Short mmCIF file of C-alpha atoms in Angstrom, two decimals:
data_model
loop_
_atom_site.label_atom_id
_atom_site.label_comp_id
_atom_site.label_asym_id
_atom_site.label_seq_id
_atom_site.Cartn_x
_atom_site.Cartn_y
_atom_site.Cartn_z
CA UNK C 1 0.00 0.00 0.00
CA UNK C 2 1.32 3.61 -1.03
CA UNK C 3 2.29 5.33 2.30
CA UNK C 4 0.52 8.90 2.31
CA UNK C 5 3.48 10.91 1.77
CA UNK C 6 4.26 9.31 -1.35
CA UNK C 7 0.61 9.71 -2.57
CA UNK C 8 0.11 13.02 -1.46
CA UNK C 9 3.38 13.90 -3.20
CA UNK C 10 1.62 12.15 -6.57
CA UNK C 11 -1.88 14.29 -6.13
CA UNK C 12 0.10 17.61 -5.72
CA UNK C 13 1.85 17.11 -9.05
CA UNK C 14 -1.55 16.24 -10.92
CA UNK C 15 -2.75 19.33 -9.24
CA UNK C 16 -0.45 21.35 -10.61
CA UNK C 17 -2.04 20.75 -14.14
CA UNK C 18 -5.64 20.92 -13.04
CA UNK C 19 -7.88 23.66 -14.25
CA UNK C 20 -9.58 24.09 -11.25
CA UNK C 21 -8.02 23.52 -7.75
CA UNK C 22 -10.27 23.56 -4.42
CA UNK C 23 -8.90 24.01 -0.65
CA UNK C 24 -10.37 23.38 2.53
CA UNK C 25 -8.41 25.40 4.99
CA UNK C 26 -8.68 25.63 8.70
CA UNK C 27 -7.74 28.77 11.02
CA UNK C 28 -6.62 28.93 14.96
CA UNK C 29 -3.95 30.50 15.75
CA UNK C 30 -5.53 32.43 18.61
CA UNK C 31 -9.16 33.47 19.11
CA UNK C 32 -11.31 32.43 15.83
CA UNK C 33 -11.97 29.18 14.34
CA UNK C 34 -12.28 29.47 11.18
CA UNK C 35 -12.55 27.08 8.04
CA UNK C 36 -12.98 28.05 4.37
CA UNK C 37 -13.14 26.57 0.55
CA UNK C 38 -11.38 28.57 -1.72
CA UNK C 39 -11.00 28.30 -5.49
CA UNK C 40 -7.96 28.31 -7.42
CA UNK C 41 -6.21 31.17 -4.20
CA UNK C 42 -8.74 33.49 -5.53
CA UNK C 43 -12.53 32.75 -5.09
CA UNK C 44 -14.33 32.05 -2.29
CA UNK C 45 -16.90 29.07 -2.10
CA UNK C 46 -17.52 29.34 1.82
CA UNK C 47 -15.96 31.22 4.84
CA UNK C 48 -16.74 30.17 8.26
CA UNK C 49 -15.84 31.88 11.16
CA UNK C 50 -16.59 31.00 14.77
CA UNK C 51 -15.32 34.18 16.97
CA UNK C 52 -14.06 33.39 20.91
CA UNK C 53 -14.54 37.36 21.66
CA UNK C 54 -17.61 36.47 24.44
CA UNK C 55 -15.22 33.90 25.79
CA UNK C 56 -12.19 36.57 26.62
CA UNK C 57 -13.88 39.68 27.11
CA UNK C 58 -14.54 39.03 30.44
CA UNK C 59 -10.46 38.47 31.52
CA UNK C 60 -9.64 41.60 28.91
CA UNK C 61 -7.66 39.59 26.21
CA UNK C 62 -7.02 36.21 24.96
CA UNK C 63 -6.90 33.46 27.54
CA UNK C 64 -4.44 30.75 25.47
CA UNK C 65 -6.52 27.74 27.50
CA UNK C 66 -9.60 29.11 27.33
CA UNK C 67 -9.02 29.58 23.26
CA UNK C 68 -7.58 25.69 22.98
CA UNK C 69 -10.22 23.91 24.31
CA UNK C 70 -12.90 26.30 22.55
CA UNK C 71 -11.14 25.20 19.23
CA UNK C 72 -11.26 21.30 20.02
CA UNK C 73 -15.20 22.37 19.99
CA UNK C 74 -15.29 23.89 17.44
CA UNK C 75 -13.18 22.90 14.70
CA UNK C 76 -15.37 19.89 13.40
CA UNK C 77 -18.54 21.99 12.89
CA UNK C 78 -16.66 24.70 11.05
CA UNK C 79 -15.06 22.36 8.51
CA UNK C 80 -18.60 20.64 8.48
CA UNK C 81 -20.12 24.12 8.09
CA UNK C 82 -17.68 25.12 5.32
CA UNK C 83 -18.10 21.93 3.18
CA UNK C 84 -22.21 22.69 3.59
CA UNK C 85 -21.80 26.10 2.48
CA UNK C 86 -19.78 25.34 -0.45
CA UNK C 87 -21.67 22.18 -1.43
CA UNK C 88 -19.01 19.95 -1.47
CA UNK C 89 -17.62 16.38 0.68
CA UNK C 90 -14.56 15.88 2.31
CA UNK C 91 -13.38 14.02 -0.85
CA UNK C 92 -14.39 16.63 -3.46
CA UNK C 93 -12.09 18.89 -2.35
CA UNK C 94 -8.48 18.82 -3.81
CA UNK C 95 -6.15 19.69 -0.73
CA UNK C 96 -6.56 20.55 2.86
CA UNK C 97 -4.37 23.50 4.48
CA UNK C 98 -3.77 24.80 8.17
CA UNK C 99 -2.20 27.53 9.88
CA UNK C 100 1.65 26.64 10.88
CA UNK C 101 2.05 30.03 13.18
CA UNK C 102 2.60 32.04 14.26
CA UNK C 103 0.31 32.04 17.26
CA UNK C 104 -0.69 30.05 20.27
CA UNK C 105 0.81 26.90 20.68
CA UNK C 106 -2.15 25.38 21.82
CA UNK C 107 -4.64 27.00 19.22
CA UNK C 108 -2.18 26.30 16.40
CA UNK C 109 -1.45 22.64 17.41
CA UNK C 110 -5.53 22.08 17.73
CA UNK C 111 -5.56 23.02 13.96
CA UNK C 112 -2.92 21.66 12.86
CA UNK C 113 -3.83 17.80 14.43
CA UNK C 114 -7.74 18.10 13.37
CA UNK C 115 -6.19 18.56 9.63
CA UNK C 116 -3.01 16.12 9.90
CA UNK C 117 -6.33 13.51 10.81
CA UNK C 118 -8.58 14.97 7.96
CA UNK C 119 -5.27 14.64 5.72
CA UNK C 120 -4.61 11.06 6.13
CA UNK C 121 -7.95 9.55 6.69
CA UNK C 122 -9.23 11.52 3.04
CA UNK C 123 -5.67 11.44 1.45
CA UNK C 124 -5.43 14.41 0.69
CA UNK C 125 -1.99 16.57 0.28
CA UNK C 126 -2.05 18.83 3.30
CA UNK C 127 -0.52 22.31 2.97
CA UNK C 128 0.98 24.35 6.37
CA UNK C 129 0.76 27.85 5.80
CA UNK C 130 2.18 31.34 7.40
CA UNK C 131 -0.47 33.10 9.27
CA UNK C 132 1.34 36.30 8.48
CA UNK C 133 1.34 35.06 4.90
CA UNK C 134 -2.33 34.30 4.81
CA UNK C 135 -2.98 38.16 5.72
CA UNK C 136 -0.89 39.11 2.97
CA UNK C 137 -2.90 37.09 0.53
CA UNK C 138 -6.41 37.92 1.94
CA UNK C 139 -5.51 41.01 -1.01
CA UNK C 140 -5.73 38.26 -3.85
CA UNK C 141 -9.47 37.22 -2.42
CA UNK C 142 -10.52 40.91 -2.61
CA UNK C 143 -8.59 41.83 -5.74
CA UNK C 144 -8.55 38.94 -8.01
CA UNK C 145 -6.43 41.58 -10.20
CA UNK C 146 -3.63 42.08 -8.38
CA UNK C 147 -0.60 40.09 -8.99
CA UNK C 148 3.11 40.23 -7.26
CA UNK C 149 5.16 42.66 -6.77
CA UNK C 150 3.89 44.76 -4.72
CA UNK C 151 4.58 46.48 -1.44
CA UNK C 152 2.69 45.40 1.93
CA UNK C 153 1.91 46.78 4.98
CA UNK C 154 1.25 44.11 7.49
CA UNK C 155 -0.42 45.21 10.54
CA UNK C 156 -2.02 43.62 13.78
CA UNK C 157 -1.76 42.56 17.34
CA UNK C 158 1.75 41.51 17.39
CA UNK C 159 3.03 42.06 13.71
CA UNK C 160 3.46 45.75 12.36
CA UNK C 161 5.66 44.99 8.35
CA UNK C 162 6.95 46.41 5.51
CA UNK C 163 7.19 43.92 3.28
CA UNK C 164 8.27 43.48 -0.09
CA UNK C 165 6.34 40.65 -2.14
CA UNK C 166 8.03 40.09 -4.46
CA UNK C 167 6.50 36.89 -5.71
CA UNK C 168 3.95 34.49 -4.45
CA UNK C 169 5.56 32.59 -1.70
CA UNK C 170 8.46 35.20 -2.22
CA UNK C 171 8.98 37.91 0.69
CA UNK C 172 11.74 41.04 1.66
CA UNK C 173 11.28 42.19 4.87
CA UNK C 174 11.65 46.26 4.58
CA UNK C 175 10.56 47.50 8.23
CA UNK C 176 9.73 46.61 11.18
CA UNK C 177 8.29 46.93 14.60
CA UNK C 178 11.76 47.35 17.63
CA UNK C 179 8.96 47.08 20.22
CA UNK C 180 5.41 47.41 20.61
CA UNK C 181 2.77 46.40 17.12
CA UNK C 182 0.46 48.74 16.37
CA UNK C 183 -2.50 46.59 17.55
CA UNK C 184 -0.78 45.86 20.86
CA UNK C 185 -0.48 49.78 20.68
CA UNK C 186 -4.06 49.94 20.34
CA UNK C 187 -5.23 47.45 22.74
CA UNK C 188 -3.02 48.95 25.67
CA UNK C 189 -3.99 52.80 24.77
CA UNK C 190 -7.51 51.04 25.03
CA UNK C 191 -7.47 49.54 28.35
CA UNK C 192 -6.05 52.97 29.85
CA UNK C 193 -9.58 54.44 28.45
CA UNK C 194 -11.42 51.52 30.34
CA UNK C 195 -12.65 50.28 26.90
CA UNK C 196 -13.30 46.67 26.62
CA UNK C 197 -11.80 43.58 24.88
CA UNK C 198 -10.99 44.13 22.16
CA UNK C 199 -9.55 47.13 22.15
CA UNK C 200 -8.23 47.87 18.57
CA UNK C 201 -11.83 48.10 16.97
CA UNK C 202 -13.36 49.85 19.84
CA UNK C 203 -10.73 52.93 20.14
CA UNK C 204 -11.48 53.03 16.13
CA UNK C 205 -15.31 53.28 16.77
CA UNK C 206 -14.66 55.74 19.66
CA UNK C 207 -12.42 57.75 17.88
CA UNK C 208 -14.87 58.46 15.07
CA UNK C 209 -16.78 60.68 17.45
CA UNK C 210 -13.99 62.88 18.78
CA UNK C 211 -11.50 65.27 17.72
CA UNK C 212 -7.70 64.58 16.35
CA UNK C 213 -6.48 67.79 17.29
CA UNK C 214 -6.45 67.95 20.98
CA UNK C 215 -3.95 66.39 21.78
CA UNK C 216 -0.24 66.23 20.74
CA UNK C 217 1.84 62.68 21.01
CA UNK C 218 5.10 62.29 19.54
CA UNK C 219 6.71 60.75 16.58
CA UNK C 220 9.05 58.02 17.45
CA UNK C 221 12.55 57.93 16.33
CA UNK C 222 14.44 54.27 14.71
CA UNK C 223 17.69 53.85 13.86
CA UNK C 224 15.81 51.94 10.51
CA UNK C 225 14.59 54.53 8.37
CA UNK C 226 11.49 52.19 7.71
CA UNK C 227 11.25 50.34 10.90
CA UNK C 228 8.25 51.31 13.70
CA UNK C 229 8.38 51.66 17.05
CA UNK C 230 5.31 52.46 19.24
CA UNK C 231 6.49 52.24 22.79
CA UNK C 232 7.37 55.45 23.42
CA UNK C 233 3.37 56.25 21.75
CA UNK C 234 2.03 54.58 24.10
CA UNK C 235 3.87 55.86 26.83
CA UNK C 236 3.16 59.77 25.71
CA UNK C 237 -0.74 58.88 26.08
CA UNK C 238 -0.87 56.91 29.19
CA UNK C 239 1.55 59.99 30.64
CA UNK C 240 -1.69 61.99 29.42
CA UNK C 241 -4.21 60.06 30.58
CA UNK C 242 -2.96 59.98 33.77
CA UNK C 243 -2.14 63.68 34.08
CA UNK C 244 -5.87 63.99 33.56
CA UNK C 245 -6.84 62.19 35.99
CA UNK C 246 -4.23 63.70 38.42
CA UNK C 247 -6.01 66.69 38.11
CA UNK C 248 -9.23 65.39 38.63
CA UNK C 249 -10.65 65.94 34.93
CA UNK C 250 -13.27 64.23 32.90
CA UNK C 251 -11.29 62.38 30.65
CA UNK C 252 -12.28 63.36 27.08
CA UNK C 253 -12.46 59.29 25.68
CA UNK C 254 -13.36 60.20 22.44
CA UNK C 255 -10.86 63.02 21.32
CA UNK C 256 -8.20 61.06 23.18
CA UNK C 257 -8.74 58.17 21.16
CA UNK C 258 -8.85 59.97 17.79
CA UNK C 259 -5.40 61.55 19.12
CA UNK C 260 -3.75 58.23 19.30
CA UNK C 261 -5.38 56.83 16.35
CA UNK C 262 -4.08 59.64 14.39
CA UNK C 263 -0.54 59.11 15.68
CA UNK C 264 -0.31 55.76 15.03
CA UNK C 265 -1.58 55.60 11.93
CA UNK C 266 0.39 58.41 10.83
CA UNK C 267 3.29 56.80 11.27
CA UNK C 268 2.22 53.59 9.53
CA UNK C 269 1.81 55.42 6.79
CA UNK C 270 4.60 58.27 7.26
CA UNK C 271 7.19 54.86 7.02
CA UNK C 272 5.23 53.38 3.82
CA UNK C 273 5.41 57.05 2.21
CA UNK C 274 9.28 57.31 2.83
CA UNK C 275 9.99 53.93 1.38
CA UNK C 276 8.07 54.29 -2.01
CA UNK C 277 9.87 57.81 -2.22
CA UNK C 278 13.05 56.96 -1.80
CA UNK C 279 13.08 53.07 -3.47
CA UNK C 280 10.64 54.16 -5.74
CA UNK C 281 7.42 52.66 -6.91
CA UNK C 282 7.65 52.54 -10.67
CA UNK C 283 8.65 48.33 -9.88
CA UNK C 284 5.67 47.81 -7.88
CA UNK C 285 1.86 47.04 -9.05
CA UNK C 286 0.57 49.03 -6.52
CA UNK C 287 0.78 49.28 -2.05
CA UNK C 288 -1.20 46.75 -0.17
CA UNK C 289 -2.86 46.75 3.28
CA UNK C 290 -2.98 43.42 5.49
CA UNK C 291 -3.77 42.18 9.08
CA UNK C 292 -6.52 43.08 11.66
CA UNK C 293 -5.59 46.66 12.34
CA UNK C 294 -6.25 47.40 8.38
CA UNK C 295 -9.48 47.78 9.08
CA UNK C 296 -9.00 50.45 11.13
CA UNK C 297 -10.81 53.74 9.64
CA UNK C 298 -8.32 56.54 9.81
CA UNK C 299 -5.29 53.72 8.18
CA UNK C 300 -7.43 53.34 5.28
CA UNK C 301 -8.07 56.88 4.91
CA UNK C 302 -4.61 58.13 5.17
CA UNK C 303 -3.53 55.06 3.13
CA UNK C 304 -5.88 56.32 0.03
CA UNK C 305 -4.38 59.44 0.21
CA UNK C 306 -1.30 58.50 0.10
CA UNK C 307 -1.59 56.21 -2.69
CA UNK C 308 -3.70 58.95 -4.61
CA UNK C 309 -0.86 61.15 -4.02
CA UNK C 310 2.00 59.01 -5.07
CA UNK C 311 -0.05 57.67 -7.89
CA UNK C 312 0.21 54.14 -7.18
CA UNK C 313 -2.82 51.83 -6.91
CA UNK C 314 -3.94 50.55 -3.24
CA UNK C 315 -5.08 47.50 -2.51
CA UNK C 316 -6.77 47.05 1.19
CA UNK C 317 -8.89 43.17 1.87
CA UNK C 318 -12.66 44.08 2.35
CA UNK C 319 -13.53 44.03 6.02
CA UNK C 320 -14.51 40.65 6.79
CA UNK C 321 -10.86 39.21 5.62
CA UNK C 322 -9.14 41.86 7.46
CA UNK C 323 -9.44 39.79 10.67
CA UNK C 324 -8.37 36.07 10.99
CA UNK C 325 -10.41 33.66 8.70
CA UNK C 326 -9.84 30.56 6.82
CA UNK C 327 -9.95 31.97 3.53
CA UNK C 328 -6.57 33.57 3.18
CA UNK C 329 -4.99 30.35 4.70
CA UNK C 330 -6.70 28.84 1.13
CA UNK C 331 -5.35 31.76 -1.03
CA UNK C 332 -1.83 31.36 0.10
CA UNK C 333 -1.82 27.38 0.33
CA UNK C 334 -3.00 27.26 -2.96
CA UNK C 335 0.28 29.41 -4.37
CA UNK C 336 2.72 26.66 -2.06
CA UNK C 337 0.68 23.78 -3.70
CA UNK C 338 1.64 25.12 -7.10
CA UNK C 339 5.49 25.25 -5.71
CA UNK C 340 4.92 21.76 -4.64
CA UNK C 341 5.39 22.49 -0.95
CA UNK C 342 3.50 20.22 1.03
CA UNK C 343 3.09 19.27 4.58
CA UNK C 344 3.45 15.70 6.54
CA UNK C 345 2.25 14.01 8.99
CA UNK C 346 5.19 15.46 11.01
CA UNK C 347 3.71 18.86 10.75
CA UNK C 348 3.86 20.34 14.05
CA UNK C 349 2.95 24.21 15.31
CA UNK C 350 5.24 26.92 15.22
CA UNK C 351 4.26 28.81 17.29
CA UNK C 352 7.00 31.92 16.26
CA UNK C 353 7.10 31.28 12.76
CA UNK C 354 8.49 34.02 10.81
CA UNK C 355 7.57 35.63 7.37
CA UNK C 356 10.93 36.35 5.88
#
């Protein structure tokens, strides 16, 4: 009997020639469970997502047990759902992918064992993907246009990248975060306000109602002309914050979050700017957003006119694939199944996995 490498091995190379390739991916490397079917990296035929938010609001952040054991729940009726949803069995599907890491070692290794045992009990090649990578190609789901190179900025909880993409599967890492990401940024300037978890999307809905202008936080200096650093940020508004309440004030929530909003984002942007000035973007197809935090409001605003002004095109994922979700895992499995890079049954998380 052919051992399941070898046969795997055998289906990705027939896949290579097939017209039309279908994925079921899973997603958990922290707080969602999520399982998709995507279409030849570009189309989706179902996206599940099953969000833990209710579970970890109540301890203010992700609780890495708490997250585990909710995905051993859940995993089985999102790949159920997602086969439903896009009409399909278990064996109509070509190839299965998971999320490698980065993440939690627990969520990641609940994800990666429910599809190791999907794997080998369909035979089916089985694809381990970047998490970081899947954000990046959440684009090519929203823009079936777009095509490599192009410049990304990769932004959310604990990643905030400039990254070159040079082809699929093919990275440069540019800049880079010395300290804090910009969605850790955001969560902590958040809890200092008394918002809930989680805190990124709620200073963005608060800020909408108050005032940039009041107050005045600092830009941080690198010593990498495109690297970030938002320590010192964060610092400047919880000095602020607390110098308000020193003096017995009504904090002003709202104009204090569109403060730090502004900053941050500003200097997402102010980095992205510098680099397609000074490398120039004649080689690039256009400037790409990616990760949780590019759904923020005031990014995507400053980020169109930017791109307007450099006349370059943008490319930003629509909403519900800015978050984590199974259907970028798909996209960017189905551009390593093309390369032939396939996953065994030795797969195991890594849990700080790295992009480039």
């Amino acid at each position: 009997m052919m051992n399941y490498e070898l046969k795997s091995r055998l289906q990705a190379e027939e896949l290579r020639n097939k017209e039309t390739v279908r994925i079921l991916s899973l997603e958990t490397s922290c707080d969602e469970t999520a399982a998709a079917v995507i279409e030849n990296g570009r189309k989706i035929l179902s996206n599940v997502v099953f969000s833990q938010i209710d579970l970890h609001e109540l301890y203010g952040g992700v609780v890495p047990e708490i997250a585990s054991r909710a995905h051993m729940e859940a995993c089985d009726r999102v790949v159920d759902q997602a086969l439903r949803e896009a009409g399909m069995s278990l064996q109509e599907v070509d190839a299965l992918a998971v999320t490698k890491g980065p993440g939690l070692v627990g969520a990641l290794l609940t994800g990666v064992n429910c599809m190791k045992g999907l794997a080998f009990a369909a035979g089916k090649p089985l694809v381990g993907v970047n998490h970081i990578e899947g954000h990046v190609s959440a684009n090519y789901l929203s823009h079936p246009d777009l095509e490599p190179p192009f410049l990304c900025l990769v932004v959310s909880g604990g990643h905030s990248h400039l990254v070159e993409v040079s082809d699929y599967g093919t990275y440069r890492l540019l800049g880079q975060t010395v300290d804090d990401a910009a969605g850790e940024a955001f969560d902590k300037a958040a809890r200092a306000l008394g918002l809930p978890y989680p805190g990124g999307p709620r200073i963005d809905k608060l800020a909408e109602e108050g005032n940039p202008e009041v107050f005045t936080l600092p830009s941080p200096k690198t010593d990498g002309r495109y690297d970030y650093s938002f320590s010192g940020l964060k610092t400047a508004f919880m000095n602020t914050v607390h110098t308000l309440e020193q003096r017995g004030e009504t904090l002003p929530k709202a104009d204090l979050a569109a403060s730090f909003r502004r900053a941050v984002c500003r200097e997402l942007t102010a980095k992205a700017r510098l680099l397609l000035e000074e490398r120039g973007r004649d080689g690039y197809n256009g400037f790409a957003l990616a990760g949780g935090v590019s759904a923020n409001r005031e990014l995507r605003r400053m980020a169109a006119a930017m791109c307007e002004d450099l006349k370059i095109p943008l490319f930003m994922p629509e909403l519900h694939l800015c978050t984590d979700n199974g259907a970028m895992i798909g996209s960017a499995a189905y551009y390593r199944l093309r390369n032939g890079e396939l996953a065994g049954l030795d797969l195991n998380a890594m849990p700080a996995l790295r992009l480039v």
